[in-house]
Amino acid sequence: MSGPILIFDSGVGGLSVVPPLRHRLPNAALVYACDNAMLPYGTRPDDWLVTRILAVCEAAVAASGCCALVVACNTASTLALDALRAHLTVPVVGTVPAIKPAAAMSVSRHIGLLATSATVARPYTDRLIETFAADCRVTRVAADPLVHETERLLAGDEPDPSIIEAVTAPLWQESDLDTVVLGCTHFPLLGERLAAAFPRPVRLVDSSDAIARRTVQVARDPATRAGRDRSLATSPDAGLSRALAGFGFDEPQLLIVG
Ligand code: DGL
């Protein structure tokens, strides 16, 4: 069924997937949906999160009439992908930490995972590491404060470099670590500010292009964009409107979650 491609995250993080998606599908209509009323997801309990993610995604799929859902959130995907696929009739593309490409690139065989508290501790993440990075040492760092710093940046404020430096310190203090997985969709949006926190060059790897490639495969008949893309949010917020406008989305409409 034709319809826009729906991108979902707790906040602005899913916007990191928008440029590669527009690059690969330049004419496809997109709808961005976020549950900013409940941000951040990364410190919430799993059973609460599953119920909430299902409710928000069901409401957003109905409100958008989408042809496919991109869950542009590692915290949601590593927990609720199976439940979403069981509940929804549209194809669902998930986002999980890019452990596999990072392990393939690492020369020193020591990689870092920078993600939310929830994602670093998930059984799904354990399985990714066992399957694709069994011969690597993996240093996992919960970096929840970077979610807030990214939200601030996209809302027009400058993030605090001392917070970025303190949160990433357990990674750059490991002298042989050469590759870092950005396992939260917010983090690539910090761009140079994140790379600048590392006193020596490390590879930063994220999943955004892989998600765009997968979306091209599953979104069989995306509707053609007519004007600006739409957005949906669970709480009106001026900073969010500014972030969305910066990525070519209209003022968000209120998403009512049942
Ligand atoms: N952007 C989300 C992710 O990829 C998480 C942000 C949050 O904690 O809400 O995990």
CSV table of C-alpha atoms and ligand atoms in Angstrom, one decimal:
chain,number,residue,atom,x,y,z
A,1,MET,CA,0.0,0.0,0.0
A,2,SER,CA,1.4,3.4,-0.9
A,3,GLY,CA,2.1,5.9,1.9
A,4,PRO,CA,4.9,7.9,3.5
A,5,ILE,CA,7.8,6.3,5.3
A,6,LEU,CA,7.3,6.8,9.1
A,7,ILE,CA,10.4,7.4,11.2
A,8,PHE,CA,10.0,6.9,15.0
A,9,ASP,CA,12.3,7.8,17.9
A,10,SER,CA,11.8,9.1,21.5
A,11,GLY,CA,13.2,12.5,20.5
A,12,VAL,CA,15.3,14.1,17.7
A,13,GLY,CA,17.7,11.2,17.4
A,14,GLY,CA,15.9,9.6,14.4
A,15,LEU,CA,16.7,12.8,12.5
A,16,SER,CA,20.2,11.3,12.0
A,17,VAL,CA,18.6,8.7,9.7
A,18,VAL,CA,16.8,11.3,7.6
A,19,PRO,CA,19.8,12.5,5.3
A,20,PRO,CA,20.8,9.0,4.2
A,21,LEU,CA,17.1,8.1,3.7
A,22,ARG,CA,16.5,11.2,1.5
A,23,HIS,CA,19.8,10.5,-0.3
A,24,ARG,CA,18.6,7.0,-1.2
A,25,LEU,CA,14.9,7.8,-1.7
A,26,PRO,CA,14.9,11.5,-2.8
A,27,ASN,CA,11.2,11.7,-3.8
A,28,ALA,CA,9.7,9.6,-0.9
A,29,ALA,CA,7.4,11.4,1.5
A,30,LEU,CA,8.5,11.0,5.1
A,31,VAL,CA,6.7,11.5,8.4
A,32,TYR,CA,8.7,12.0,11.6
A,33,ALA,CA,7.1,10.9,14.9
A,34,CYS,CA,8.6,11.2,18.3
A,35,ASP,CA,7.5,10.5,21.9
A,36,ASN,CA,9.1,13.6,23.3
A,37,ALA,CA,6.7,13.7,26.2
A,38,MET,CA,8.4,10.6,27.6
A,39,LEU,CA,12.0,11.4,26.6
A,40,PRO,CA,14.5,9.9,27.5
A,41,TYR,CA,13.6,6.2,26.9
A,42,GLY,CA,17.1,5.0,27.9
A,43,THR,CA,16.6,5.1,31.6
A,44,ARG,CA,13.1,3.6,31.8
A,45,PRO,CA,12.0,0.1,32.8
A,46,ASP,CA,11.6,-2.5,30.0
A,47,ASP,CA,8.0,-3.5,30.7
A,48,TRP,CA,6.8,0.1,30.7
A,49,LEU,CA,8.8,0.8,27.5
A,50,VAL,CA,7.3,-2.1,25.5
A,51,THR,CA,3.8,-1.0,26.3
A,52,ARG,CA,4.5,2.6,25.5
A,53,ILE,CA,6.5,1.9,22.3
A,54,LEU,CA,3.6,-0.3,21.0
A,55,ALA,CA,1.0,2.4,21.8
A,56,VAL,CA,2.9,5.3,20.3
A,57,CYS,CA,3.9,3.3,17.1
A,58,GLU,CA,0.3,2.1,16.7
A,59,ALA,CA,-1.0,5.6,17.0
A,60,ALA,CA,1.7,7.0,14.6
A,61,VAL,CA,1.1,4.3,12.0
A,62,ALA,CA,-2.6,5.1,12.0
A,63,ALA,CA,-2.1,8.9,11.9
A,64,SER,CA,0.4,8.7,9.1
A,65,GLY,CA,-1.0,6.0,6.8
A,66,CYS,CA,2.6,4.9,6.3
A,67,CYS,CA,3.9,2.1,4.0
A,68,ALA,CA,6.7,1.2,6.4
A,69,LEU,CA,7.9,2.1,9.9
A,70,VAL,CA,11.6,2.8,10.6
A,71,VAL,CA,12.3,2.5,14.4
A,72,ALA,CA,15.2,4.9,14.5
A,73,CYS,CA,15.9,4.2,18.1
A,74,ASN,CA,18.3,1.5,19.4
A,75,THR,CA,16.7,1.6,22.9
A,76,ALA,CA,13.3,0.7,21.4
A,77,SER,CA,14.6,-1.7,18.7
A,78,THR,CA,16.7,-3.9,21.0
A,79,LEU,CA,13.6,-4.4,23.2
A,80,ALA,CA,10.4,-4.2,21.1
A,81,LEU,CA,11.1,-5.1,17.5
A,82,ASP,CA,9.4,-8.6,17.8
A,83,ALA,CA,6.4,-7.1,19.5
A,84,LEU,CA,6.1,-4.3,17.0
A,85,ARG,CA,6.3,-6.8,14.1
A,86,ALA,CA,3.6,-9.0,15.7
A,87,HIS,CA,1.3,-6.0,16.2
A,88,LEU,CA,1.7,-4.0,13.1
A,89,THR,CA,0.7,-4.8,9.5
A,90,VAL,CA,3.4,-2.6,7.9
A,91,PRO,CA,7.0,-3.7,7.5
A,92,VAL,CA,9.2,-2.6,10.4
A,93,VAL,CA,12.9,-1.6,10.0
A,94,GLY,CA,14.9,-1.6,13.3
A,95,THR,CA,18.1,0.1,14.4
A,96,VAL,CA,20.6,-1.9,16.4
A,97,PRO,CA,24.2,-1.0,17.4
A,98,ALA,CA,26.6,-1.4,14.5
A,99,ILE,CA,28.8,-4.0,16.3
A,100,LYS,CA,29.3,-6.1,13.2
A,101,PRO,CA,30.8,-3.3,11.0
A,102,ALA,CA,32.8,-1.9,13.9
A,103,ALA,CA,34.3,-5.4,14.7
A,104,ALA,CA,35.2,-5.8,11.0
A,105,MET,CA,37.0,-2.4,11.0
A,106,SER,CA,38.9,-2.7,14.3
A,107,VAL,CA,42.6,-3.4,13.9
A,108,SER,CA,43.4,-3.4,17.6
A,109,ARG,CA,40.3,-5.7,18.4
A,110,HIS,CA,39.2,-3.4,21.1
A,111,ILE,CA,36.0,-1.5,20.4
A,112,GLY,CA,33.7,0.8,22.4
A,113,LEU,CA,29.9,0.9,22.6
A,114,LEU,CA,28.4,4.3,23.4
A,115,ALA,CA,24.7,4.0,24.0
A,116,THR,CA,21.9,4.5,26.5
A,117,SER,CA,21.9,2.6,29.9
A,118,ALA,CA,19.1,0.4,28.5
A,119,THR,CA,20.9,-0.5,25.2
A,120,VAL,CA,24.3,-1.3,26.8
A,121,ALA,CA,22.7,-3.8,29.2
A,122,ARG,CA,20.3,-5.6,26.8
A,123,PRO,CA,20.5,-9.3,26.0
A,124,TYR,CA,20.1,-8.3,22.4
A,125,THR,CA,23.3,-6.4,22.6
A,126,ASP,CA,25.0,-9.3,24.3
A,127,ARG,CA,24.0,-11.5,21.4
A,128,LEU,CA,25.3,-9.0,18.8
A,129,ILE,CA,28.7,-9.0,20.6
A,130,GLU,CA,28.8,-12.8,20.9
A,131,THR,CA,27.9,-13.2,17.3
A,132,PHE,CA,30.0,-10.5,15.6
A,133,ALA,CA,32.7,-9.4,18.0
A,134,ALA,CA,33.6,-12.6,19.9
A,135,ASP,CA,37.3,-12.0,19.4
A,136,CYS,CA,37.1,-8.3,20.4
A,137,ARG,CA,37.2,-6.6,23.8
A,138,VAL,CA,34.1,-4.4,24.0
A,139,THR,CA,34.0,-1.5,26.4
A,140,ARG,CA,30.4,-0.5,27.0
A,141,VAL,CA,29.6,3.0,28.2
A,142,ALA,CA,26.2,4.3,29.2
A,143,ALA,CA,26.0,7.8,27.9
A,144,ASP,CA,22.4,9.0,28.7
A,145,PRO,CA,23.5,12.7,29.3
A,146,LEU,CA,24.5,12.9,25.6
A,147,VAL,CA,20.8,12.4,24.7
A,148,HIS,CA,20.0,15.6,26.5
A,149,GLU,CA,23.0,17.4,25.0
A,150,THR,CA,21.8,16.4,21.5
A,151,GLU,CA,18.3,17.7,22.2
A,152,ARG,CA,19.8,21.0,23.3
A,153,LEU,CA,22.0,21.3,20.2
A,154,LEU,CA,19.1,20.8,17.8
A,155,ALA,CA,16.9,23.1,19.7
A,156,GLY,CA,19.5,25.9,19.2
A,157,ASP,CA,21.7,25.7,22.3
A,158,GLU,CA,25.3,24.8,22.5
A,159,PRO,CA,26.0,21.5,24.3
A,160,ASP,CA,28.4,21.5,27.2
A,161,PRO,CA,31.8,20.2,26.0
A,162,SER,CA,32.7,19.1,29.6
A,163,ILE,CA,29.7,16.8,29.7
A,164,ILE,CA,30.7,15.2,26.4
A,165,GLU,CA,34.3,14.9,27.6
A,166,ALA,CA,33.3,13.3,30.9
A,167,VAL,CA,30.9,10.8,29.4
A,168,THR,CA,33.3,9.6,26.7
A,169,ALA,CA,36.4,9.5,29.0
A,170,PRO,CA,36.0,5.7,29.8
A,171,LEU,CA,36.5,5.2,26.0
A,172,TRP,CA,39.3,7.5,25.2
A,173,GLN,CA,41.2,6.5,28.3
A,174,GLU,CA,41.5,3.0,26.8
A,175,SER,CA,44.7,3.5,24.8
A,176,ASP,CA,44.3,0.6,22.4
A,177,LEU,CA,40.6,1.2,21.6
A,178,ASP,CA,40.3,2.2,17.9
A,179,THR,CA,36.6,2.1,17.0
A,180,VAL,CA,33.5,3.4,18.7
A,181,VAL,CA,29.9,2.2,18.0
A,182,LEU,CA,27.4,5.1,18.3
A,183,GLY,CA,24.6,2.9,19.6
A,184,CYS,CA,22.1,5.7,20.0
A,185,THR,CA,20.6,7.6,17.1
A,186,HIS,CA,21.1,10.9,18.9
A,187,PHE,CA,24.8,10.7,19.0
A,188,PRO,CA,25.8,11.1,15.3
A,189,LEU,CA,24.0,14.5,15.5
A,190,LEU,CA,26.7,15.8,17.9
A,191,GLY,CA,29.0,15.5,14.9
A,192,GLU,CA,32.4,17.2,15.3
A,193,ARG,CA,31.7,17.9,19.0
A,194,LEU,CA,31.8,14.2,19.7
A,195,ALA,CA,35.0,13.5,17.7
A,196,ALA,CA,36.6,16.5,19.3
A,197,ALA,CA,36.2,14.9,22.8
A,198,PHE,CA,38.6,12.2,21.8
A,199,PRO,CA,42.2,13.3,22.3
A,200,ARG,CA,43.3,10.9,19.5
A,201,PRO,CA,41.6,9.7,16.3
A,202,VAL,CA,39.1,6.9,16.7
A,203,ARG,CA,36.6,5.6,14.1
A,204,LEU,CA,33.0,6.5,15.0
A,205,VAL,CA,30.5,4.0,13.4
A,206,ASP,CA,26.7,4.3,13.3
A,207,SER,CA,23.8,2.4,11.7
A,208,SER,CA,22.2,5.2,9.7
A,209,ASP,CA,23.2,4.3,6.2
A,210,ALA,CA,22.5,0.6,6.9
A,211,ILE,CA,18.9,1.6,8.0
A,212,ALA,CA,18.4,3.6,4.8
A,213,ARG,CA,19.5,0.7,2.7
A,214,ARG,CA,17.2,-1.7,4.5
A,215,THR,CA,14.3,0.8,4.2
A,216,VAL,CA,14.8,0.9,0.4
A,217,GLN,CA,14.3,-2.9,0.3
A,218,VAL,CA,11.2,-3.1,2.5
A,219,ALA,CA,9.3,0.2,1.6
A,220,ARG,CA,8.0,-1.1,-1.8
A,221,ASP,CA,5.7,1.8,-2.8
A,222,PRO,CA,6.5,5.0,-0.9
A,223,ALA,CA,4.3,7.9,-1.6
A,224,THR,CA,5.8,10.9,-3.4
A,225,ARG,CA,6.6,14.0,-1.4
A,226,ALA,CA,4.3,16.9,-2.0
A,227,GLY,CA,5.7,20.0,-0.1
A,228,ARG,CA,7.3,19.7,3.3
A,229,ASP,CA,7.2,16.4,5.2
A,230,ARG,CA,4.9,16.0,8.1
A,231,SER,CA,5.8,15.4,11.8
A,232,LEU,CA,4.0,14.2,14.9
A,233,ALA,CA,4.9,14.6,18.5
A,234,THR,CA,3.4,13.7,21.9
A,235,SER,CA,4.1,17.1,23.4
A,236,PRO,CA,4.3,20.5,21.7
A,237,ASP,CA,7.7,22.1,22.1
A,238,ALA,CA,9.4,25.1,20.5
A,239,GLY,CA,12.9,23.5,20.5
A,240,LEU,CA,11.6,20.4,18.8
A,241,SER,CA,9.8,22.4,16.1
A,242,ARG,CA,13.1,24.2,15.4
A,243,ALA,CA,15.0,20.9,15.2
A,244,LEU,CA,12.4,19.4,12.8
A,245,ALA,CA,12.3,22.6,10.7
A,246,GLY,CA,16.1,22.2,10.3
A,247,PHE,CA,15.5,18.8,8.7
A,248,GLY,CA,12.7,20.0,6.4
A,249,PHE,CA,9.7,18.9,8.5
A,250,ASP,CA,6.6,20.9,9.2
A,251,GLU,CA,5.5,22.1,12.6
A,252,PRO,CA,4.6,18.8,14.5
A,253,GLN,CA,1.0,17.9,15.0
A,254,LEU,CA,0.0,16.5,18.4
A,255,LEU,CA,0.0,12.7,18.4
A,256,ILE,CA,-2.7,11.3,20.7
A,257,VAL,CA,-1.6,8.0,22.2
A,258,GLY,CA,-4.5,5.7,23.3
B,1,DGL,N1,17.6,7.8,20.3
B,1,DGL,C1,17.4,6.7,21.2
B,1,DGL,C2,18.3,5.5,20.8
B,1,DGL,O1,18.8,5.3,19.7
B,1,DGL,C3,17.4,6.9,22.6
B,1,DGL,C4,17.2,8.2,23.3
B,1,DGL,C5,16.5,8.1,24.7
B,1,DGL,O2,17.1,7.6,25.7
B,1,DGL,O3,15.3,8.4,24.7
B,1,DGL,O4,18.6,4.7,21.7
